[in-house]
Amino acid sequence: MYSEKVMDHFTNPRNMGEIENPSGVGTVGNAKCGDIMRIYLDVDEAGVIRECKFKTFGCGAAVATSSMATELVKGKTIEEALKVTNQAVMEALDGLPPVKVHCSLLAEEAIHAALWDYAEKKGITIEGLKKPKNDIHEEEAEEEY
Ligand code: FES
């Protein structure tokens, strides 16, 4: 069912909490399951993500994917963080059951939303970053729960 890594990140989540005065913060939800994920970024002058924290109100897989996503983007540049897809998060967790794939999408979208907020605050454009959606469930409408 769940890999050891998923269980580890669920029972012992990394980087849980919030950052005061973050460089960027992004919140996304899935109206279908009701889960919500928020990611905070602290980006330095060189564009490197120094700190990344999360708050997730959701299922165990959502907690595990947020935890892994924050680990993956920490220390990365903006461009590198943009490449942290839900696939990358799932691979790092040794996979997720098919009905839980949408939880990892929440993590990808929350990172993008936080980067979008950072870009807006700085008045810059991040190449390749599209305006994030607040609700991701329309993308996986055919998925069964
Ligand atoms: Fe919806 Fe996990 S069940 S995020």
mmCIF file of N, CA and C and ligand atoms in Angstrom:
data_model
loop_
_atom_site.group_PDB
_atom_site.id
_atom_site.type_symbol
_atom_site.label_atom_id
_atom_site.label_comp_id
_atom_site.label_asym_id
_atom_site.label_seq_id
_atom_site.Cartn_x
_atom_site.Cartn_y
_atom_site.Cartn_z
ATOM 1 N N MET A 1 0.841 -1.201 0.000
ATOM 2 C CA MET A 1 0.000 0.000 0.000
ATOM 3 C C MET A 1 0.883 1.262 0.000
ATOM 4 N N TYR A 2 1.333 1.700 1.155
ATOM 5 C CA TYR A 2 2.250 2.852 1.195
ATOM 6 C C TYR A 2 3.687 2.394 1.389
ATOM 7 N N SER A 3 4.612 3.108 0.706
ATOM 8 C CA SER A 3 6.030 2.776 0.859
ATOM 9 C C SER A 3 6.516 3.216 2.247
ATOM 10 N N GLU A 4 7.684 2.681 2.622
ATOM 11 C CA GLU A 4 8.255 3.067 3.912
ATOM 12 C C GLU A 4 8.544 4.562 3.963
ATOM 13 N N LYS A 5 8.965 5.101 2.818
ATOM 14 C CA LYS A 5 9.292 6.540 2.792
ATOM 15 C C LYS A 5 8.046 7.385 3.015
ATOM 16 N N VAL A 6 6.920 6.972 2.414
ATOM 17 C CA VAL A 6 5.669 7.716 2.629
ATOM 18 C C VAL A 6 5.317 7.676 4.114
ATOM 19 N N MET A 7 5.394 6.491 4.708
ATOM 20 C CA MET A 7 5.051 6.358 6.124
ATOM 21 C C MET A 7 5.986 7.205 6.990
ATOM 22 N N ASP A 8 7.267 7.217 6.612
ATOM 23 C CA ASP A 8 8.249 7.990 7.374
ATOM 24 C C ASP A 8 7.925 9.493 7.314
ATOM 25 N N HIS A 9 7.633 9.980 6.110
ATOM 26 C CA HIS A 9 7.355 11.421 5.968
ATOM 27 C C HIS A 9 5.998 11.798 6.543
ATOM 28 N N PHE A 10 5.093 10.814 6.612
ATOM 29 C CA PHE A 10 3.792 11.083 7.229
ATOM 30 C C PHE A 10 3.923 11.134 8.753
ATOM 31 N N THR A 11 4.629 10.164 9.340
ATOM 32 C CA THR A 11 4.710 10.113 10.799
ATOM 33 C C THR A 11 5.749 11.096 11.349
ATOM 34 N N ASN A 12 6.714 11.482 10.488
ATOM 35 C CA ASN A 12 7.791 12.363 10.956
ATOM 36 C C ASN A 12 8.030 13.443 9.902
ATOM 37 N N PRO A 13 7.021 14.307 9.667
ATOM 38 C CA PRO A 13 7.137 15.262 8.558
ATOM 39 C C PRO A 13 8.284 16.257 8.749
ATOM 40 N N ARG A 14 8.983 16.549 7.648
ATOM 41 C CA ARG A 14 10.078 17.544 7.686
ATOM 42 C C ARG A 14 9.509 18.917 7.318
ATOM 43 N N ASN A 15 10.068 19.929 7.923
ATOM 44 C CA ASN A 15 9.757 21.329 7.550
ATOM 45 C C ASN A 15 8.287 21.723 7.756
ATOM 46 N N MET A 16 7.661 21.157 8.764
ATOM 47 C CA MET A 16 6.283 21.540 9.028
ATOM 48 C C MET A 16 6.292 22.860 9.813
ATOM 49 N N GLY A 17 5.384 23.760 9.449
ATOM 50 C CA GLY A 17 5.301 25.031 10.156
ATOM 51 C C GLY A 17 5.148 26.166 9.172
ATOM 52 N N GLU A 18 5.460 27.376 9.631
ATOM 53 C CA GLU A 18 5.354 28.506 8.714
ATOM 54 C C GLU A 18 6.579 29.402 8.816
ATOM 55 N N ILE A 19 6.764 30.261 7.829
ATOM 56 C CA ILE A 19 7.877 31.218 7.830
ATOM 57 C C ILE A 19 7.262 32.602 7.998
ATOM 58 N N GLU A 20 7.805 33.329 8.952
ATOM 59 C CA GLU A 20 7.337 34.714 9.125
ATOM 60 C C GLU A 20 7.908 35.577 8.012
ATOM 61 N N ASN A 21 7.123 36.463 7.477
ATOM 62 C CA ASN A 21 7.531 37.297 6.341
ATOM 63 C C ASN A 21 8.187 36.483 5.228
ATOM 64 N N PRO A 22 7.486 35.535 4.675
ATOM 65 C CA PRO A 22 8.083 34.708 3.627
ATOM 66 C C PRO A 22 8.306 35.497 2.341
ATOM 67 N N SER A 23 9.249 35.023 1.521
ATOM 68 C CA SER A 23 9.451 35.635 0.206
ATOM 69 C C SER A 23 8.263 35.314 -0.688
ATOM 70 N N GLY A 24 7.680 34.142 -0.458
ATOM 71 C CA GLY A 24 6.512 33.744 -1.239
ATOM 72 C C GLY A 24 5.715 32.712 -0.477
ATOM 73 N N VAL A 25 4.392 32.761 -0.628
ATOM 74 C CA VAL A 25 3.545 31.748 -0.001
ATOM 75 C C VAL A 25 2.453 31.360 -0.985
ATOM 76 N N GLY A 26 2.171 30.072 -1.050
ATOM 77 C CA GLY A 26 1.149 29.595 -1.984
ATOM 78 C C GLY A 26 0.218 28.619 -1.301
ATOM 79 N N THR A 27 -1.077 28.802 -1.537
ATOM 80 C CA THR A 27 -2.074 27.893 -0.966
ATOM 81 C C THR A 27 -2.914 27.320 -2.093
ATOM 82 N N VAL A 28 -3.034 26.026 -2.099
ATOM 83 C CA VAL A 28 -3.908 25.389 -3.098
ATOM 84 C C VAL A 28 -4.761 24.336 -2.399
ATOM 85 N N GLY A 29 -5.866 24.024 -3.030
ATOM 86 C CA GLY A 29 -6.755 23.025 -2.447
ATOM 87 C C GLY A 29 -7.322 22.139 -3.518
ATOM 88 N N ASN A 30 -7.989 21.117 -3.062
ATOM 89 C CA ASN A 30 -8.705 20.229 -3.965
ATOM 90 C C ASN A 30 -10.136 20.159 -3.451
ATOM 91 N N ALA A 31 -11.038 20.792 -4.185
ATOM 92 C CA ALA A 31 -12.415 20.915 -3.700
ATOM 93 C C ALA A 31 -13.087 19.551 -3.564
ATOM 94 N N LYS A 32 -12.590 18.576 -4.306
ATOM 95 C CA LYS A 32 -13.235 17.269 -4.283
ATOM 96 C C LYS A 32 -12.965 16.529 -2.963
ATOM 97 N N CYS A 33 -11.697 16.503 -2.542
ATOM 98 C CA CYS A 33 -11.406 15.799 -1.280
ATOM 99 C C CYS A 33 -11.354 16.781 -0.108
ATOM 100 N N GLY A 34 -11.275 18.075 -0.403
ATOM 101 C CA GLY A 34 -11.301 19.080 0.668
ATOM 102 C C GLY A 34 -9.947 19.371 1.279
ATOM 103 N N ASP A 35 -8.886 18.765 0.745
ATOM 104 C CA ASP A 35 -7.565 18.964 1.340
ATOM 105 C C ASP A 35 -6.932 20.283 0.880
ATOM 106 N N ILE A 36 -6.170 20.874 1.796
ATOM 107 C CA ILE A 36 -5.542 22.178 1.519
ATOM 108 C C ILE A 36 -4.066 22.111 1.892
ATOM 109 N N MET A 37 -3.229 22.697 1.044
ATOM 110 C CA MET A 37 -1.792 22.706 1.286
ATOM 111 C C MET A 37 -1.248 24.123 1.126
ATOM 112 N N ARG A 38 -0.393 24.522 2.063
ATOM 113 C CA ARG A 38 0.225 25.854 1.957
ATOM 114 C C ARG A 38 1.735 25.691 2.070
ATOM 115 N N ILE A 39 2.460 26.342 1.160
ATOM 116 C CA ILE A 39 3.929 26.265 1.178
ATOM 117 C C ILE A 39 4.518 27.669 1.274
ATOM 118 N N TYR A 40 5.483 27.812 2.174
ATOM 119 C CA TYR A 40 6.182 29.088 2.400
ATOM 120 C C TYR A 40 7.613 28.959 1.903
ATOM 121 N N LEU A 41 8.091 30.017 1.254
ATOM 122 C CA LEU A 41 9.473 30.020 0.761
ATOM 123 C C LEU A 41 10.230 31.223 1.306
ATOM 124 N N ASP A 42 11.494 30.976 1.610
ATOM 125 C CA ASP A 42 12.386 32.082 1.922
ATOM 126 C C ASP A 42 13.500 32.046 0.876
ATOM 127 N N VAL A 43 13.526 33.061 0.021
ATOM 128 C CA VAL A 43 14.465 33.069 -1.100
ATOM 129 C C VAL A 43 15.499 34.172 -0.865
ATOM 130 N N ASP A 44 16.780 33.852 -1.045
ATOM 131 C CA ASP A 44 17.808 34.878 -0.805
ATOM 132 C C ASP A 44 18.047 35.738 -2.061
ATOM 133 N N GLU A 45 18.973 36.663 -1.938
ATOM 134 C CA GLU A 45 19.219 37.629 -3.022
ATOM 135 C C GLU A 45 19.678 36.957 -4.310
ATOM 136 N N ALA A 46 20.346 35.809 -4.151
ATOM 137 C CA ALA A 46 20.859 35.093 -5.327
ATOM 138 C C ALA A 46 19.786 34.209 -5.964
ATOM 139 N N GLY A 47 18.565 34.239 -5.394
ATOM 140 C CA GLY A 47 17.489 33.426 -5.965
ATOM 141 C C GLY A 47 17.543 31.968 -5.529
ATOM 142 N N VAL A 48 18.179 31.715 -4.375
ATOM 143 C CA VAL A 48 18.253 30.344 -3.844
ATOM 144 C C VAL A 48 17.246 30.211 -2.693
ATOM 145 N N ILE A 49 16.521 29.108 -2.698
ATOM 146 C CA ILE A 49 15.520 28.861 -1.650
ATOM 147 C C ILE A 49 16.236 28.380 -0.394
ATOM 148 N N ARG A 50 16.308 29.274 0.592
ATOM 149 C CA ARG A 50 17.038 28.969 1.815
ATOM 150 C C ARG A 50 16.194 28.163 2.783
ATOM 151 N N GLU A 51 14.916 28.438 2.783
ATOM 152 C CA GLU A 51 14.023 27.792 3.748
ATOM 153 C C GLU A 51 12.698 27.513 3.071
ATOM 154 N N CYS A 52 12.095 26.423 3.433
ATOM 155 C CA CYS A 52 10.804 26.063 2.845
ATOM 156 C C CYS A 52 10.008 25.310 3.894
ATOM 157 N N LYS A 53 8.797 25.784 4.156
ATOM 158 C CA LYS A 53 7.972 25.124 5.182
ATOM 159 C C LYS A 53 6.576 24.886 4.635
ATOM 160 N N PHE A 54 5.840 24.020 5.298
ATOM 161 C CA PHE A 54 4.486 23.739 4.821
ATOM 162 C C PHE A 54 3.496 23.574 5.964
ATOM 163 N N LYS A 55 2.248 23.799 5.594
ATOM 164 C CA LYS A 55 1.120 23.500 6.484
ATOM 165 C C LYS A 55 0.095 22.798 5.623
ATOM 166 N N THR A 56 -0.299 21.633 6.015
ATOM 167 C CA THR A 56 -1.245 20.870 5.203
ATOM 168 C C THR A 56 -2.396 20.372 6.053
ATOM 169 N N PHE A 57 -3.588 20.642 5.575
ATOM 170 C CA PHE A 57 -4.778 20.086 6.199
ATOM 171 C C PHE A 57 -5.267 19.031 5.226
ATOM 172 N N GLY A 58 -4.851 17.822 5.432
ATOM 173 C CA GLY A 58 -5.240 16.827 4.442
ATOM 174 C C GLY A 58 -4.873 15.422 4.846
ATOM 175 N N CYS A 59 -4.937 14.554 3.889
ATOM 176 C CA CYS A 59 -4.712 13.131 4.121
ATOM 177 C C CYS A 59 -3.224 12.862 4.380
ATOM 178 N N GLY A 60 -2.925 11.640 4.748
ATOM 179 C CA GLY A 60 -1.546 11.251 5.038
ATOM 180 C C GLY A 60 -0.624 11.429 3.845
ATOM 181 N N ALA A 61 -1.122 11.110 2.654
ATOM 182 C CA ALA A 61 -0.293 11.250 1.450
ATOM 183 C C ALA A 61 -0.022 12.722 1.156
ATOM 184 N N ALA A 62 -0.978 13.580 1.476
ATOM 185 C CA ALA A 62 -0.773 15.018 1.272
ATOM 186 C C ALA A 62 0.310 15.535 2.221
ATOM 187 N N VAL A 63 0.302 15.041 3.451
ATOM 188 C CA VAL A 63 1.337 15.432 4.423
ATOM 189 C C VAL A 63 2.695 14.917 3.947
ATOM 190 N N ALA A 64 2.752 13.655 3.528
ATOM 191 C CA ALA A 64 4.023 13.065 3.082
ATOM 192 C C ALA A 64 4.556 13.772 1.835
ATOM 193 N N THR A 65 3.666 14.120 0.894
ATOM 194 C CA THR A 65 4.159 14.787 -0.325
ATOM 195 C C THR A 65 4.594 16.220 -0.027
ATOM 196 N N SER A 66 3.892 16.897 0.899
ATOM 197 C CA SER A 66 4.348 18.255 1.254
ATOM 198 C C SER A 66 5.724 18.190 1.887
ATOM 199 N N SER A 67 5.888 17.235 2.792
ATOM 200 C CA SER A 67 7.159 17.090 3.489
ATOM 201 C C SER A 67 8.284 16.827 2.479
ATOM 202 N N MET A 68 8.066 15.897 1.570
ATOM 203 C CA MET A 68 9.100 15.577 0.575
ATOM 204 C C MET A 68 9.331 16.752 -0.375
ATOM 205 N N ALA A 69 8.254 17.421 -0.774
ATOM 206 C CA ALA A 69 8.400 18.558 -1.697
ATOM 207 C C ALA A 69 9.263 19.653 -1.063
ATOM 208 N N THR A 70 9.062 19.932 0.223
ATOM 209 C CA THR A 70 9.870 20.982 0.868
ATOM 210 C C THR A 70 11.333 20.549 0.923
ATOM 211 N N GLU A 71 11.570 19.261 1.169
ATOM 212 C CA GLU A 71 12.948 18.766 1.188
ATOM 213 C C GLU A 71 13.604 18.924 -0.188
ATOM 214 N N LEU A 72 12.813 18.664 -1.224
ATOM 215 C CA LEU A 72 13.370 18.711 -2.584
ATOM 216 C C LEU A 72 13.669 20.130 -3.056
ATOM 217 N N VAL A 73 12.901 21.118 -2.622
ATOM 218 C CA VAL A 73 13.148 22.481 -3.136
ATOM 219 C C VAL A 73 14.145 23.265 -2.274
ATOM 220 N N LYS A 74 14.364 22.803 -1.051
ATOM 221 C CA LYS A 74 15.292 23.513 -0.166
ATOM 222 C C LYS A 74 16.703 23.490 -0.736
ATOM 223 N N GLY A 75 17.330 24.674 -0.795
ATOM 224 C CA GLY A 75 18.694 24.762 -1.317
ATOM 225 C C GLY A 75 18.758 24.881 -2.837
ATOM 226 N N LYS A 76 17.589 24.815 -3.475
ATOM 227 C CA LYS A 76 17.567 24.883 -4.938
ATOM 228 C C LYS A 76 17.363 26.326 -5.414
ATOM 229 N N THR A 77 17.718 26.569 -6.673
ATOM 230 C CA THR A 77 17.403 27.853 -7.276
ATOM 231 C C THR A 77 15.929 27.813 -7.718
ATOM 232 N N ILE A 78 15.411 28.976 -8.068
ATOM 233 C CA ILE A 78 14.028 29.061 -8.547
ATOM 234 C C ILE A 78 13.823 28.137 -9.758
ATOM 235 N N GLU A 79 14.769 28.183 -10.683
ATOM 236 C CA GLU A 79 14.658 27.380 -11.906
ATOM 237 C C GLU A 79 14.645 25.892 -11.580
ATOM 238 N N GLU A 80 15.492 25.504 -10.642
ATOM 239 C CA GLU A 80 15.538 24.088 -10.255
ATOM 240 C C GLU A 80 14.251 23.684 -9.539
ATOM 241 N N ALA A 81 13.743 24.579 -8.697
ATOM 242 C CA ALA A 81 12.516 24.270 -7.938
ATOM 243 C C ALA A 81 11.330 24.069 -8.873
ATOM 244 N N LEU A 82 11.367 24.768 -9.969
ATOM 245 C CA LEU A 82 10.283 24.668 -10.952
ATOM 246 C C LEU A 82 10.238 23.261 -11.572
ATOM 247 N N LYS A 83 11.362 22.594 -11.528
ATOM 248 C CA LYS A 83 11.426 21.241 -12.112
ATOM 249 C C LYS A 83 10.999 20.158 -11.120
ATOM 250 N N VAL A 84 10.700 20.562 -9.890
ATOM 251 C CA VAL A 84 10.224 19.587 -8.904
ATOM 252 C C VAL A 84 8.739 19.325 -9.181
ATOM 253 N N THR A 85 8.498 18.347 -10.020
ATOM 254 C CA THR A 85 7.129 18.020 -10.409
ATOM 255 C C THR A 85 6.524 17.014 -9.437
ATOM 256 N N ASN A 86 5.233 16.774 -9.601
ATOM 257 C CA ASN A 86 4.613 15.755 -8.747
ATOM 258 C C ASN A 86 5.236 14.383 -9.009
ATOM 259 N N GLN A 87 5.688 14.153 -10.241
ATOM 260 C CA GLN A 87 6.376 12.888 -10.561
ATOM 261 C C GLN A 87 7.662 12.757 -9.741
ATOM 262 N N ALA A 88 8.395 13.857 -9.670
ATOM 263 C CA ALA A 88 9.656 13.847 -8.920
ATOM 264 C C ALA A 88 9.390 13.583 -7.437
ATOM 265 N N VAL A 89 8.327 14.188 -6.914
ATOM 266 C CA VAL A 89 7.985 13.988 -5.501
ATOM 267 C C VAL A 89 7.582 12.525 -5.272
ATOM 268 N N MET A 90 6.790 11.994 -6.184
ATOM 269 C CA MET A 90 6.351 10.599 -6.034
ATOM 270 C C MET A 90 7.532 9.636 -6.118
ATOM 271 N N GLU A 91 8.446 9.905 -7.055
ATOM 272 C CA GLU A 91 9.621 9.034 -7.181
ATOM 273 C C GLU A 91 10.455 9.067 -5.912
ATOM 274 N N ALA A 92 10.614 10.262 -5.355
ATOM 275 C CA ALA A 92 11.411 10.399 -4.138
ATOM 276 C C ALA A 92 10.768 9.653 -2.970
ATOM 277 N N LEU A 93 9.459 9.457 -3.053
ATOM 278 C CA LEU A 93 8.740 8.741 -1.987
ATOM 279 C C LEU A 93 8.562 7.253 -2.318
ATOM 280 N N ASP A 94 9.218 6.791 -3.385
ATOM 281 C CA ASP A 94 9.056 5.408 -3.849
ATOM 282 C C ASP A 94 7.613 5.090 -4.227
ATOM 283 N N GLY A 95 6.938 6.078 -4.774
ATOM 284 C CA GLY A 95 5.605 5.832 -5.338
ATOM 285 C C GLY A 95 4.451 6.104 -4.386
ATOM 286 N N LEU A 96 3.281 6.249 -4.993
ATOM 287 C CA LEU A 96 2.023 6.449 -4.254
ATOM 288 C C LEU A 96 0.963 5.559 -4.905
ATOM 289 N N PRO A 97 -0.024 5.118 -4.143
ATOM 290 C CA PRO A 97 -1.120 4.366 -4.768
ATOM 291 C C PRO A 97 -1.863 5.260 -5.773
ATOM 292 N N PRO A 98 -2.405 4.683 -6.850
ATOM 293 C CA PRO A 98 -3.038 5.504 -7.899
ATOM 294 C C PRO A 98 -4.078 6.505 -7.383
ATOM 295 N N VAL A 99 -4.874 6.134 -6.397
ATOM 296 C CA VAL A 99 -5.901 7.074 -5.922
ATOM 297 C C VAL A 99 -5.296 8.243 -5.145
ATOM 298 N N LYS A 100 -3.980 8.167 -4.874
ATOM 299 C CA LYS A 100 -3.329 9.226 -4.106
ATOM 300 C C LYS A 100 -2.419 10.099 -4.968
ATOM 301 N N VAL A 101 -2.426 9.863 -6.260
ATOM 302 C CA VAL A 101 -1.568 10.663 -7.147
ATOM 303 C C VAL A 101 -1.960 12.142 -7.068
ATOM 304 N N HIS A 102 -3.236 12.420 -6.931
ATOM 305 C CA HIS A 102 -3.673 13.818 -6.890
ATOM 306 C C HIS A 102 -3.099 14.568 -5.688
ATOM 307 N N CYS A 103 -2.744 13.848 -4.617
ATOM 308 C CA CYS A 103 -2.162 14.509 -3.441
ATOM 309 C C CYS A 103 -0.806 15.113 -3.801
ATOM 310 N N SER A 104 -0.045 14.408 -4.653
ATOM 311 C CA SER A 104 1.264 14.932 -5.052
ATOM 312 C C SER A 104 1.112 16.115 -6.011
ATOM 313 N N LEU A 105 -0.003 16.131 -6.753
ATOM 314 C CA LEU A 105 -0.263 17.288 -7.620
ATOM 315 C C LEU A 105 -0.467 18.555 -6.801
ATOM 316 N N LEU A 106 -1.069 18.362 -5.639
ATOM 317 C CA LEU A 106 -1.280 19.500 -4.729
ATOM 318 C C LEU A 106 0.080 20.089 -4.330
ATOM 319 N N ALA A 107 1.057 19.206 -4.076
ATOM 320 C CA ALA A 107 2.391 19.676 -3.677
ATOM 321 C C ALA A 107 3.048 20.474 -4.806
ATOM 322 N N GLU A 108 2.973 19.943 -6.028
ATOM 323 C CA GLU A 108 3.566 20.657 -7.176
ATOM 324 C C GLU A 108 2.907 22.025 -7.334
ATOM 325 N N GLU A 109 1.605 22.045 -7.249
ATOM 326 C CA GLU A 109 0.886 23.299 -7.473
ATOM 327 C C GLU A 109 1.136 24.297 -6.335
ATOM 328 N N ALA A 110 1.296 23.797 -5.123
ATOM 329 C CA ALA A 110 1.572 24.696 -3.982
ATOM 330 C C ALA A 110 2.949 25.346 -4.144
ATOM 331 N N ILE A 111 3.931 24.590 -4.636
ATOM 332 C CA ILE A 111 5.259 25.173 -4.892
ATOM 333 C C ILE A 111 5.123 26.262 -5.959
ATOM 334 N N HIS A 112 4.394 25.944 -7.033
ATOM 335 C CA HIS A 112 4.220 26.925 -8.112
ATOM 336 C C HIS A 112 3.506 28.179 -7.606
ATOM 337 N N ALA A 113 2.510 27.987 -6.767
ATOM 338 C CA ALA A 113 1.763 29.138 -6.228
ATOM 339 C C ALA A 113 2.681 30.013 -5.364
ATOM 340 N N ALA A 114 3.560 29.370 -4.591
ATOM 341 C CA ALA A 114 4.490 30.133 -3.742
ATOM 342 C C ALA A 114 5.513 30.878 -4.616
ATOM 343 N N LEU A 115 5.978 30.229 -5.681
ATOM 344 C CA LEU A 115 6.915 30.888 -6.603
ATOM 345 C C LEU A 115 6.233 32.050 -7.321
ATOM 346 N N TRP A 116 4.973 31.856 -7.663
ATOM 347 C CA TRP A 116 4.203 32.906 -8.338
ATOM 348 C C TRP A 116 4.081 34.132 -7.423
ATOM 349 N N ASP A 117 3.786 33.874 -6.155
ATOM 350 C CA ASP A 117 3.662 34.952 -5.178
ATOM 351 C C ASP A 117 5.001 35.689 -5.024
ATOM 352 N N TYR A 118 6.088 34.912 -4.972
ATOM 353 C CA TYR A 118 7.434 35.486 -4.882
ATOM 354 C C TYR A 118 7.696 36.400 -6.084
ATOM 355 N N ALA A 119 7.385 35.900 -7.278
ATOM 356 C CA ALA A 119 7.615 36.671 -8.509
ATOM 357 C C ALA A 119 6.794 37.958 -8.506
ATOM 358 N N GLU A 120 5.561 37.858 -8.045
ATOM 359 C CA GLU A 120 4.702 39.056 -8.006
ATOM 360 C C GLU A 120 5.248 40.089 -7.038
ATOM 361 N N LYS A 121 5.693 39.621 -5.870
ATOM 362 C CA LYS A 121 6.245 40.542 -4.869
ATOM 363 C C LYS A 121 7.511 41.222 -5.378
ATOM 364 N N LYS A 122 8.325 40.463 -6.111
ATOM 365 C CA LYS A 122 9.591 41.001 -6.632
ATOM 366 C C LYS A 122 9.402 41.782 -7.917
ATOM 367 N N GLY A 123 8.224 41.606 -8.557
ATOM 368 C CA GLY A 123 7.982 42.256 -9.841
ATOM 369 C C GLY A 123 8.799 41.630 -10.953
ATOM 370 N N ILE A 124 9.022 40.312 -10.858
ATOM 371 C CA ILE A 124 9.795 39.620 -11.894
ATOM 372 C C ILE A 124 8.919 38.561 -12.570
ATOM 373 N N THR A 125 9.417 38.049 -13.689
ATOM 374 C CA THR A 125 8.736 36.947 -14.364
ATOM 375 C C THR A 125 9.628 35.723 -14.277
ATOM 376 N N ILE A 126 9.056 34.616 -13.860
ATOM 377 C CA ILE A 126 9.823 33.369 -13.823
ATOM 378 C C ILE A 126 9.466 32.580 -15.072
ATOM 379 N N GLU A 127 10.474 32.408 -15.898
ATOM 380 C CA GLU A 127 10.221 31.736 -17.174
ATOM 381 C C GLU A 127 9.705 30.311 -16.963
ATOM 382 N N GLY A 128 8.626 29.988 -17.665
ATOM 383 C CA GLY A 128 8.087 28.627 -17.581
ATOM 384 C C GLY A 128 7.050 28.444 -16.488
ATOM 385 N N LEU A 129 6.864 29.478 -15.660
ATOM 386 C CA LEU A 129 5.882 29.367 -14.564
ATOM 387 C C LEU A 129 4.533 29.924 -15.009
ATOM 388 N N LYS A 130 3.517 29.060 -14.948
ATOM 389 C CA LYS A 130 2.169 29.507 -15.315
ATOM 390 C C LYS A 130 1.403 29.892 -14.063
ATOM 391 N N LYS A 131 0.415 30.745 -14.249
ATOM 392 C CA LYS A 131 -0.403 31.174 -13.117
ATOM 393 C C LYS A 131 -1.046 29.938 -12.468
ATOM 394 N N PRO A 132 -0.801 29.738 -11.175
ATOM 395 C CA PRO A 132 -1.315 28.523 -10.543
ATOM 396 C C PRO A 132 -2.829 28.559 -10.327
ATOM 397 N N LYS A 133 -3.399 27.387 -10.208
ATOM 398 C CA LYS A 133 -4.836 27.293 -9.912
ATOM 399 C C LYS A 133 -4.996 27.145 -8.398
ATOM 400 N N ASN A 134 -6.095 27.677 -7.902
ATOM 401 C CA ASN A 134 -6.360 27.507 -6.472
ATOM 402 C C ASN A 134 -6.948 26.140 -6.189
ATOM 403 N N ASP A 135 -7.645 25.634 -7.176
ATOM 404 C CA ASP A 135 -8.301 24.344 -6.987
ATOM 405 C C ASP A 135 -7.875 23.427 -8.124
ATOM 406 N N ILE A 136 -7.240 22.319 -7.749
ATOM 407 C CA ILE A 136 -6.682 21.472 -8.808
ATOM 408 C C ILE A 136 -7.616 20.347 -9.219
ATOM 409 N N HIS A 137 -8.782 20.219 -8.604
ATOM 410 C CA HIS A 137 -9.523 18.965 -8.820
ATOM 411 C C HIS A 137 -10.089 18.822 -10.221
ATOM 412 N N GLU A 138 -10.251 19.951 -10.944
ATOM 413 C CA GLU A 138 -10.811 19.838 -12.292
ATOM 414 C C GLU A 138 -9.920 19.048 -13.241
ATOM 415 N N GLU A 139 -8.600 19.095 -12.954
ATOM 416 C CA GLU A 139 -7.647 18.376 -13.805
ATOM 417 C C GLU A 139 -7.788 16.869 -13.740
ATOM 418 N N GLU A 140 -8.292 16.374 -12.628
ATOM 419 C CA GLU A 140 -8.348 14.915 -12.471
ATOM 420 C C GLU A 140 -9.786 14.491 -12.254
ATOM 421 N N ALA A 141 -10.651 15.071 -13.073
ATOM 422 C CA ALA A 141 -12.091 14.855 -12.916
ATOM 423 C C ALA A 141 -12.485 13.382 -13.064
ATOM 424 N N GLU A 142 -11.736 12.669 -13.902
ATOM 425 C CA GLU A 142 -12.157 11.285 -14.147
ATOM 426 C C GLU A 142 -11.611 10.309 -13.099
ATOM 427 N N GLU A 143 -10.795 10.846 -12.179
ATOM 428 C CA GLU A 143 -10.214 9.960 -11.175
ATOM 429 C C GLU A 143 -11.272 9.461 -10.187
ATOM 430 N N GLU A 144 -11.173 8.187 -9.843
ATOM 431 C CA GLU A 144 -12.137 7.603 -8.900
ATOM 432 C C GLU A 144 -11.570 7.687 -7.486
ATOM 433 N N TYR A 145 -12.431 7.910 -6.549
ATOM 434 C CA TYR A 145 -12.006 7.874 -5.141
ATOM 435 C C TYR A 145 -12.505 6.615 -4.477
HETATM 436 FE FE1 FES B 1 -6.928 14.728 -1.413
HETATM 437 FE FE2 FES B 1 -4.936 13.409 -0.401
HETATM 438 S S1 FES B 1 -7.006 12.761 -0.491
HETATM 439 S S2 FES B 1 -4.925 15.439 -1.099
#
